[in-house]
Short mmCIF file of N, CA and C in Angstrom, two decimals:
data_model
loop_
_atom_site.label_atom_id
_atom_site.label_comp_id
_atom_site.label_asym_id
_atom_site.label_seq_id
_atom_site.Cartn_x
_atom_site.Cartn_y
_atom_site.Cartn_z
N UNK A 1 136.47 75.94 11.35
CA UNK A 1 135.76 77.14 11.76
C UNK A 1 134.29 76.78 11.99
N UNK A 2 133.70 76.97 13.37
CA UNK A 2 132.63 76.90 13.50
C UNK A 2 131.19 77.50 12.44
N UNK A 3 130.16 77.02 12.43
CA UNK A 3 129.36 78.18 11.50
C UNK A 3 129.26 79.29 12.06
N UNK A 4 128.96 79.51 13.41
CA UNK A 4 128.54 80.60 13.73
C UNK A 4 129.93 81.97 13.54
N UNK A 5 131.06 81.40 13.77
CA UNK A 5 131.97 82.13 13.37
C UNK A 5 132.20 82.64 11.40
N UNK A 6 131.79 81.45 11.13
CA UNK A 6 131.38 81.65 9.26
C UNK A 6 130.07 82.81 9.58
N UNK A 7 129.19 82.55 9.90
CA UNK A 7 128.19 84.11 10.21
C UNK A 7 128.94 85.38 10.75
N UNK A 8 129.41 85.27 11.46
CA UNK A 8 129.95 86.20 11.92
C UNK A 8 130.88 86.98 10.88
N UNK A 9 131.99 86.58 10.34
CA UNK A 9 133.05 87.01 9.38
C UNK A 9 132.10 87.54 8.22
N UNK A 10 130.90 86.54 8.09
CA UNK A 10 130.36 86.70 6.48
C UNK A 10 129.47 88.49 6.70
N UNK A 11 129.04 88.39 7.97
CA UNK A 11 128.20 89.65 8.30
C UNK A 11 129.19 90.84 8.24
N UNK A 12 130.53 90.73 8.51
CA UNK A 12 130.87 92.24 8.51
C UNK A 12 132.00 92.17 7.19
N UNK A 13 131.80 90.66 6.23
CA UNK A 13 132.84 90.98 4.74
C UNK A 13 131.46 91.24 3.61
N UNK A 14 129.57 91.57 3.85
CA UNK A 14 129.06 91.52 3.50
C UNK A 14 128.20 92.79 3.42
N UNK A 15 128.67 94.29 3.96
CA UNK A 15 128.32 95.68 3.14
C UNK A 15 127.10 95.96 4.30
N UNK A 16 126.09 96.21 3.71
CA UNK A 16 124.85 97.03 4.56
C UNK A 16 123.55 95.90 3.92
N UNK A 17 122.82 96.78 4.91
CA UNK A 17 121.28 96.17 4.74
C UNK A 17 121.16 96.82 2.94
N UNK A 18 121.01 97.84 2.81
CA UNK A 18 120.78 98.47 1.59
C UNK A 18 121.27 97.88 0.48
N UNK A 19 122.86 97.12 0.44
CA UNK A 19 122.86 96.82 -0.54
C UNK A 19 122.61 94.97 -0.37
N UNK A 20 122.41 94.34 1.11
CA UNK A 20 121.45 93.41 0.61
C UNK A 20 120.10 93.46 -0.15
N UNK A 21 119.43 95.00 0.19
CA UNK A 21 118.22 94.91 -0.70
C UNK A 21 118.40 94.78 -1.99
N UNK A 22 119.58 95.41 -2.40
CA UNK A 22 119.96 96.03 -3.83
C UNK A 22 119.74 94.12 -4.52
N UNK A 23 121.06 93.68 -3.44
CA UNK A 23 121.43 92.16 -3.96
C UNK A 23 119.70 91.11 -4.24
N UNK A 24 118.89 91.39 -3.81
CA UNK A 24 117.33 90.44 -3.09
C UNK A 24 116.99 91.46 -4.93
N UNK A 25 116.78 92.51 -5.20
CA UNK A 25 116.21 93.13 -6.01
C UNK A 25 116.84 92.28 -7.97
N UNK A 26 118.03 92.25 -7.07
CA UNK A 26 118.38 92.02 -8.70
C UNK A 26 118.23 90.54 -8.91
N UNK A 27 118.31 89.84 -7.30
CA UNK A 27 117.58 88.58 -7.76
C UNK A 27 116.25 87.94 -8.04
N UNK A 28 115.60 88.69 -7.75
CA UNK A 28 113.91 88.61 -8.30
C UNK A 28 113.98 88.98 -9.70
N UNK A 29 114.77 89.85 -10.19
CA UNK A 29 114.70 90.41 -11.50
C UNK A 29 115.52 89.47 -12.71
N UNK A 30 115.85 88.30 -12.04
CA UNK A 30 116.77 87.16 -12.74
C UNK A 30 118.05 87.44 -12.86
N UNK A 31 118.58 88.26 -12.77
CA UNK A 31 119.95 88.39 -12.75
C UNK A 31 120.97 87.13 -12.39
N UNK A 32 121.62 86.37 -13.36
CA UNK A 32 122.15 85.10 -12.61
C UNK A 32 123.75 85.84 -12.14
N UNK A 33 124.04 86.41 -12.02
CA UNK A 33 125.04 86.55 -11.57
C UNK A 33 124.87 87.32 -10.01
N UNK A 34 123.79 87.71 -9.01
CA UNK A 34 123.44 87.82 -8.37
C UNK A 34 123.03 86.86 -7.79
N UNK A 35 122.37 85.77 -8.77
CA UNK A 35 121.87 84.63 -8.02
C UNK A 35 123.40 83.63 -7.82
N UNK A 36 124.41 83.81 -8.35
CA UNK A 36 125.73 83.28 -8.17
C UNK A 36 126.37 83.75 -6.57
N UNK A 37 126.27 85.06 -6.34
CA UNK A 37 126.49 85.80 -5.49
C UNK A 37 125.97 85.13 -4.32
N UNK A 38 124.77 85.00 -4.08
CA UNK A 38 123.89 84.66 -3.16
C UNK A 38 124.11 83.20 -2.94
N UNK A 39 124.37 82.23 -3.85
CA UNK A 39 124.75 81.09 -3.36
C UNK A 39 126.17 81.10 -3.01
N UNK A 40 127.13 81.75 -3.10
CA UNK A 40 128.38 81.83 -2.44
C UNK A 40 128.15 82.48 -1.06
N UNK A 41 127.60 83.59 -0.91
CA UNK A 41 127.58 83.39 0.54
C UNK A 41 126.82 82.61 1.67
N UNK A 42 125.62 81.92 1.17
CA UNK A 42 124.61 81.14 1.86
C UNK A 42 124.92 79.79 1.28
N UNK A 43 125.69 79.11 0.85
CA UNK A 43 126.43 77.67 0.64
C UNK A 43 126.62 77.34 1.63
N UNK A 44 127.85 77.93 2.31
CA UNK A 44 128.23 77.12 3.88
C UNK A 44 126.65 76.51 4.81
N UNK A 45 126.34 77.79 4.75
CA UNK A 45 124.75 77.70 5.69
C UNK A 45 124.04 76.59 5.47
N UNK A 46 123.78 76.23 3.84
CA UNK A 46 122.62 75.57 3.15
C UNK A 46 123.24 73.95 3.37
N UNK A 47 123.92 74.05 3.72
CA UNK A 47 124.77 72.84 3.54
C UNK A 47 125.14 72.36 4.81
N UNK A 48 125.52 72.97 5.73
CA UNK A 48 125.08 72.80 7.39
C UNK A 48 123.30 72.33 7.56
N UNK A 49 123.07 73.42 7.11
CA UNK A 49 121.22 73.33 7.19
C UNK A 49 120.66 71.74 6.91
N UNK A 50 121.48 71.55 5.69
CA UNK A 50 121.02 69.88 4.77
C UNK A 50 121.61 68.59 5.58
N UNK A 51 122.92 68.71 6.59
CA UNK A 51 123.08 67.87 7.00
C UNK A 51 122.82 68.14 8.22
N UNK A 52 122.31 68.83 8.73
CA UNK A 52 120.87 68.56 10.19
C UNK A 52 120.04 68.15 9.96
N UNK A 53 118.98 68.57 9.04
CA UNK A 53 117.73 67.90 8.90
C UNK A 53 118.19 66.51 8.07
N UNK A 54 118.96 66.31 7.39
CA UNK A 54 119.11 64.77 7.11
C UNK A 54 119.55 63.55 8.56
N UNK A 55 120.22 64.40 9.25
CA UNK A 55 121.10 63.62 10.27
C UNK A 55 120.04 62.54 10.77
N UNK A 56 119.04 62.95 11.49
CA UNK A 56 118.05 62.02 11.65
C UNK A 56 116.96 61.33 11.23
N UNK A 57 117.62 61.49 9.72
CA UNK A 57 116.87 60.61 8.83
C UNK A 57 117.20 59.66 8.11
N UNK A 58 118.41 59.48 8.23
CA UNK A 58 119.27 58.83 7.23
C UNK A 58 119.18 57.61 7.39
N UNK A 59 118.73 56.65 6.16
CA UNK A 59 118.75 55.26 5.85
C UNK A 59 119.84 54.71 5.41
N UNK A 60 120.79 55.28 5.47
CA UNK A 60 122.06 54.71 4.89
C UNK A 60 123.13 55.17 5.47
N UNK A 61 123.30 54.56 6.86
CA UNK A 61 124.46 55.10 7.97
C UNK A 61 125.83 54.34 7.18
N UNK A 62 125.86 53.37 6.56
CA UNK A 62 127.04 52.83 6.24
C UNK A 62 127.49 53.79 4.75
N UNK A 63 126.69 54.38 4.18
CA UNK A 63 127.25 55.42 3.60
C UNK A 63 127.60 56.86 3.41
N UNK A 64 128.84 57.15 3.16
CA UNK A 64 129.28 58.29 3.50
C UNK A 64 128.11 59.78 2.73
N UNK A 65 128.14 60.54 3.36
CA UNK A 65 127.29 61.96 2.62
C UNK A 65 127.60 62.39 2.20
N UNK A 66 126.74 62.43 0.95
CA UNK A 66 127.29 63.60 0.03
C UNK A 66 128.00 64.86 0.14
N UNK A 67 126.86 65.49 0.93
CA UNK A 67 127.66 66.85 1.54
C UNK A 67 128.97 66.90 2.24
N UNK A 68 128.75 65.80 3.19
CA UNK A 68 130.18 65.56 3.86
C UNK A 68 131.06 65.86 3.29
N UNK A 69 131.10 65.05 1.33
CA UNK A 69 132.08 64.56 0.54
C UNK A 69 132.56 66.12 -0.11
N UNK A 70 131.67 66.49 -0.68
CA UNK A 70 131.57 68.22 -1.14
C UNK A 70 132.32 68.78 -0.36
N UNK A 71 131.97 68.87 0.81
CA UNK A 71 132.18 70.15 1.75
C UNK A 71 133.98 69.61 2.24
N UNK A 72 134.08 68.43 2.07
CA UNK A 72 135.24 68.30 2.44
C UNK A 72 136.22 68.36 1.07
N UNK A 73 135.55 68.06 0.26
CA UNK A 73 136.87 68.48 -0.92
C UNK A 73 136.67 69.80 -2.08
N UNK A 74 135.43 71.01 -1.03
CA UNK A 74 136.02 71.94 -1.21
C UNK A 74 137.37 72.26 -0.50
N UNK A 75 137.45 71.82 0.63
CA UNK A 75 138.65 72.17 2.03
C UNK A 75 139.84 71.66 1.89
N UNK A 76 139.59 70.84 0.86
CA UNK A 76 141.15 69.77 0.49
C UNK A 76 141.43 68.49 1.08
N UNK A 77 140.16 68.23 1.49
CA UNK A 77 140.00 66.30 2.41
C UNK A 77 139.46 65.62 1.33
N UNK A 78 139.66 64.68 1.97
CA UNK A 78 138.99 63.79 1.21
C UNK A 78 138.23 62.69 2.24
N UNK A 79 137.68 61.80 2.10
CA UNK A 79 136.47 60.88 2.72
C UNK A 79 136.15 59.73 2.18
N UNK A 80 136.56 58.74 2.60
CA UNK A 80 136.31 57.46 1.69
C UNK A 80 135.32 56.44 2.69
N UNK A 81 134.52 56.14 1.76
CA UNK A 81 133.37 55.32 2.44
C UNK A 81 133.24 53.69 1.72
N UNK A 82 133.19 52.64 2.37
CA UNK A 82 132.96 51.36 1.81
C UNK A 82 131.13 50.85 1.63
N UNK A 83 130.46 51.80 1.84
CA UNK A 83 129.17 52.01 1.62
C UNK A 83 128.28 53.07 0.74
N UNK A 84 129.68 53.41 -0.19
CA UNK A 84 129.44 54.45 -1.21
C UNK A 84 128.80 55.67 -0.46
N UNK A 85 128.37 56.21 -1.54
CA UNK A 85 127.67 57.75 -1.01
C UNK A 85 126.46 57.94 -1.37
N UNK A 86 125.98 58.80 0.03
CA UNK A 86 124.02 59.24 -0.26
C UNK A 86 124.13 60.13 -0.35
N UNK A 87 122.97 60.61 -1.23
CA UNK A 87 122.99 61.56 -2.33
C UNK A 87 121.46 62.33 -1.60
N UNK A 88 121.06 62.12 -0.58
CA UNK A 88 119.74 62.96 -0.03
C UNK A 88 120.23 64.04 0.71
N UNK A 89 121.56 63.90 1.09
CA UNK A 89 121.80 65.24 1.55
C UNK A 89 122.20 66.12 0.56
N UNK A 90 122.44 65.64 -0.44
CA UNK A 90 122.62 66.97 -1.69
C UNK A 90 121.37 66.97 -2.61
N UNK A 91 120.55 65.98 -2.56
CA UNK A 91 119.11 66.54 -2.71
C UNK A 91 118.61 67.97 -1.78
N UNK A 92 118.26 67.57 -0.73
CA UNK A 92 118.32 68.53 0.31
C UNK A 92 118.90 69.42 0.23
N UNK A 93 120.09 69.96 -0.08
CA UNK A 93 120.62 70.95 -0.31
C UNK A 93 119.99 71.85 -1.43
N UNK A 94 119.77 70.84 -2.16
CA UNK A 94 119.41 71.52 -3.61
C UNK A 94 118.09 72.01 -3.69
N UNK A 95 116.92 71.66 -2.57
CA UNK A 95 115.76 71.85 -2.16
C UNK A 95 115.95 73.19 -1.80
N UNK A 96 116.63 72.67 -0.67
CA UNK A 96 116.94 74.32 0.22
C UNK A 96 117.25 75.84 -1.02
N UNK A 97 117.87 75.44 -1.47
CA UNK A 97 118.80 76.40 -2.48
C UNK A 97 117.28 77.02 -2.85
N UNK A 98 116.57 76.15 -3.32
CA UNK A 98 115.18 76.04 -4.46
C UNK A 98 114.44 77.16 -3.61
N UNK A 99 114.19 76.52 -2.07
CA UNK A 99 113.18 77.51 -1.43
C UNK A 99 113.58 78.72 -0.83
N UNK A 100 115.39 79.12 -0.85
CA UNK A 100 115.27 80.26 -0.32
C UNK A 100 115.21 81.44 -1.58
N UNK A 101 115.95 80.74 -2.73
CA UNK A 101 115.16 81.36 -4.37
C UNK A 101 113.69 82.17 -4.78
N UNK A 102 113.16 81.35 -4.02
CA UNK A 102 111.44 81.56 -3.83
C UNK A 102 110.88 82.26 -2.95
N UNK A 103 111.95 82.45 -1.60
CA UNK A 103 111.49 83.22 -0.52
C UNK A 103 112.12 84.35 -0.22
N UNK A 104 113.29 84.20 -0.85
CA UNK A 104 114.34 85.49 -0.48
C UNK A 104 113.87 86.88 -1.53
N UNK A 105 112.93 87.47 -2.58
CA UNK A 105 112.64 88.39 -2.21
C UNK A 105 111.81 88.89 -1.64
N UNK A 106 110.98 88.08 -0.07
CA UNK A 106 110.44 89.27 0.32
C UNK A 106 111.15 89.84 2.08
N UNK A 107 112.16 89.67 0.87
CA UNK A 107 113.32 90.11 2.42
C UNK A 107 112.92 92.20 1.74
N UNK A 108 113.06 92.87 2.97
CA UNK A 108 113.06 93.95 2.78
C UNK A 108 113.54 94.81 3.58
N UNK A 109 114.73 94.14 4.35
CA UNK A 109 115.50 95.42 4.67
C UNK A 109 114.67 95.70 6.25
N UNK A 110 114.00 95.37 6.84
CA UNK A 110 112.90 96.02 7.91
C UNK A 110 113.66 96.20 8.59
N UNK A 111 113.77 97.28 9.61
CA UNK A 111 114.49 97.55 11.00
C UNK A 111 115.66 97.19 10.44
N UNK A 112 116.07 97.71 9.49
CA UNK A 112 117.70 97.37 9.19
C UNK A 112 118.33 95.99 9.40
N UNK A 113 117.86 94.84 9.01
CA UNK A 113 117.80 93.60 9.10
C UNK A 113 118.77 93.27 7.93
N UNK A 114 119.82 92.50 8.06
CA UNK A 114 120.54 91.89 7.09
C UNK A 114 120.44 90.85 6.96
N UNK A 115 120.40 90.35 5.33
CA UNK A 115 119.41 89.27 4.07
C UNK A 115 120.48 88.01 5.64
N UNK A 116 121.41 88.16 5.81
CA UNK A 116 121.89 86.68 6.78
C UNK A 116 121.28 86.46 7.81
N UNK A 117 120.71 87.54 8.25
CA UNK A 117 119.44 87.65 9.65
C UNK A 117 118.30 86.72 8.77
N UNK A 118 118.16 87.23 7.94
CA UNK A 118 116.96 86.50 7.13
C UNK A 118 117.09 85.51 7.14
N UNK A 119 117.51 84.85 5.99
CA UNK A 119 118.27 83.71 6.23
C UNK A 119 118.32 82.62 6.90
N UNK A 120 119.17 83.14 8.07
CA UNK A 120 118.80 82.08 9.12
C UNK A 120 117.99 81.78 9.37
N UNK A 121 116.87 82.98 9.77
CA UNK A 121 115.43 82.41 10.37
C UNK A 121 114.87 81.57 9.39
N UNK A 122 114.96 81.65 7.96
CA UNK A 122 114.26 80.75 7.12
C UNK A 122 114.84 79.49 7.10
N UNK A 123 115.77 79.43 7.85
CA UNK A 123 116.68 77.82 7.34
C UNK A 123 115.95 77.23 8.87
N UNK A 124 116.26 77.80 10.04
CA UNK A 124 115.94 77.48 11.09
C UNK A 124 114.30 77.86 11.60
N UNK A 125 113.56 77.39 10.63
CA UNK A 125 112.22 78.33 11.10
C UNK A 125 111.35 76.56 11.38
N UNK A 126 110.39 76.57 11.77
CA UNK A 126 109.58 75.22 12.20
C UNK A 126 108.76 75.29 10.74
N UNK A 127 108.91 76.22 9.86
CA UNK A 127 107.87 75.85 9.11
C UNK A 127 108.61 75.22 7.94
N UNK A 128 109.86 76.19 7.78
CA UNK A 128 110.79 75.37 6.65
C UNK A 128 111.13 73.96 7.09
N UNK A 129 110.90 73.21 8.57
CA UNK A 129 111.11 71.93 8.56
C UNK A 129 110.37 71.09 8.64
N UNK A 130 109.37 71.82 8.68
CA UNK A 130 107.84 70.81 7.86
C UNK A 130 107.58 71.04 6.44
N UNK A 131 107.80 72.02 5.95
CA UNK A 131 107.97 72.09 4.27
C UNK A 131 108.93 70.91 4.24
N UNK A 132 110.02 70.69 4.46
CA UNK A 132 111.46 70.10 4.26
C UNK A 132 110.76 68.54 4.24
N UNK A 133 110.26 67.96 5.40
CA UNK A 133 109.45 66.85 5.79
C UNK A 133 108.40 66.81 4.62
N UNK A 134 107.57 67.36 4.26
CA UNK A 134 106.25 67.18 2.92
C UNK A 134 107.14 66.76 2.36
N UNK A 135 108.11 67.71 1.44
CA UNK A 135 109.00 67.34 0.38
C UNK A 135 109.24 66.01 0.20
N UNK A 136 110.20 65.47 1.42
CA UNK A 136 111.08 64.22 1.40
C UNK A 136 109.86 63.45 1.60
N UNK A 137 108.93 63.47 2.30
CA UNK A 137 107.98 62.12 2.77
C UNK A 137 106.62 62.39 2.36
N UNK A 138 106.41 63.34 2.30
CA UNK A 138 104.80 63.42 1.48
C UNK A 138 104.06 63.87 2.42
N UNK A 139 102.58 64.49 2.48
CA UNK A 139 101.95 64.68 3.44
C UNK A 139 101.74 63.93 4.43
N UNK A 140 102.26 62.87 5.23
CA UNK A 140 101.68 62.66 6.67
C UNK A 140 101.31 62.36 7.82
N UNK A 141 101.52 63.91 7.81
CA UNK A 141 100.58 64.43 9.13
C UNK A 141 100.34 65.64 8.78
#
């Protein structure tokens, strides 16, 4: 299944704008079982997201990705690599996770906007991929 079709299904098995606010509210307020919530539906995403911006960075083509490895034996594959496995794309992932934690409450519902509208733009925004770049390489430019 394509992602964009995973967006699609996730937007109409995922309620209203309102009770994304509800969901953004109780995660500022620590609630971990909200914050459980929120990484089940933005996993697929975060994890697509981690192996784009890794794709053209990767120092270790002879080994298989982490995420790859994850994402395929959530699905029931498996993946065997003779160059072991890199572990920067599940760094990356785990980054990502970190900054939409930090950014996702000042989602607010505007113009009836749903938290996956959000979302995206923050995964796909030019600024989250220069944050993403500081992170991994340091300031510069």
């Amino acid at each position: 299944m394509a992602i964009i079709d995973i967006m699609i299904q996730q937007e109409r098995d995922t309620g209203s704008a309102a009770e994304d606010l509800r969901l953004v509210s109780r995660i500022a307020a620590g609630d971990p079982d909200s914050w459980e919530e929120f990484v089940t539906r933005f996993t697929a995403w975060s994890i697509y997201r981690a192996r784009k911006l890794c794709e053209g960075y990767c120092r270790r083509p002879d080994a298989a990705c982490g995420l790859l490895l994850v994402s395929n034996r959530l699905n029931g594959g498996r993946i065997f690599s003779r160059g072991g496995e890199c572990g920067t794309g599940m760094d990356s992932y785990i980054w990502i996770m970190e900054q939409l934690k930090k950014r996702v409450p000042a989602y607010g519902a505007k113009n009836n906007c749903r938290l996956s509208t959000f979302v995206w733009r923050i995964l796909n925004s030019k600024e989250f991929y220069v944050d993403w770049l500081r992170w991994k390489y340091g300031r510069v430019f």
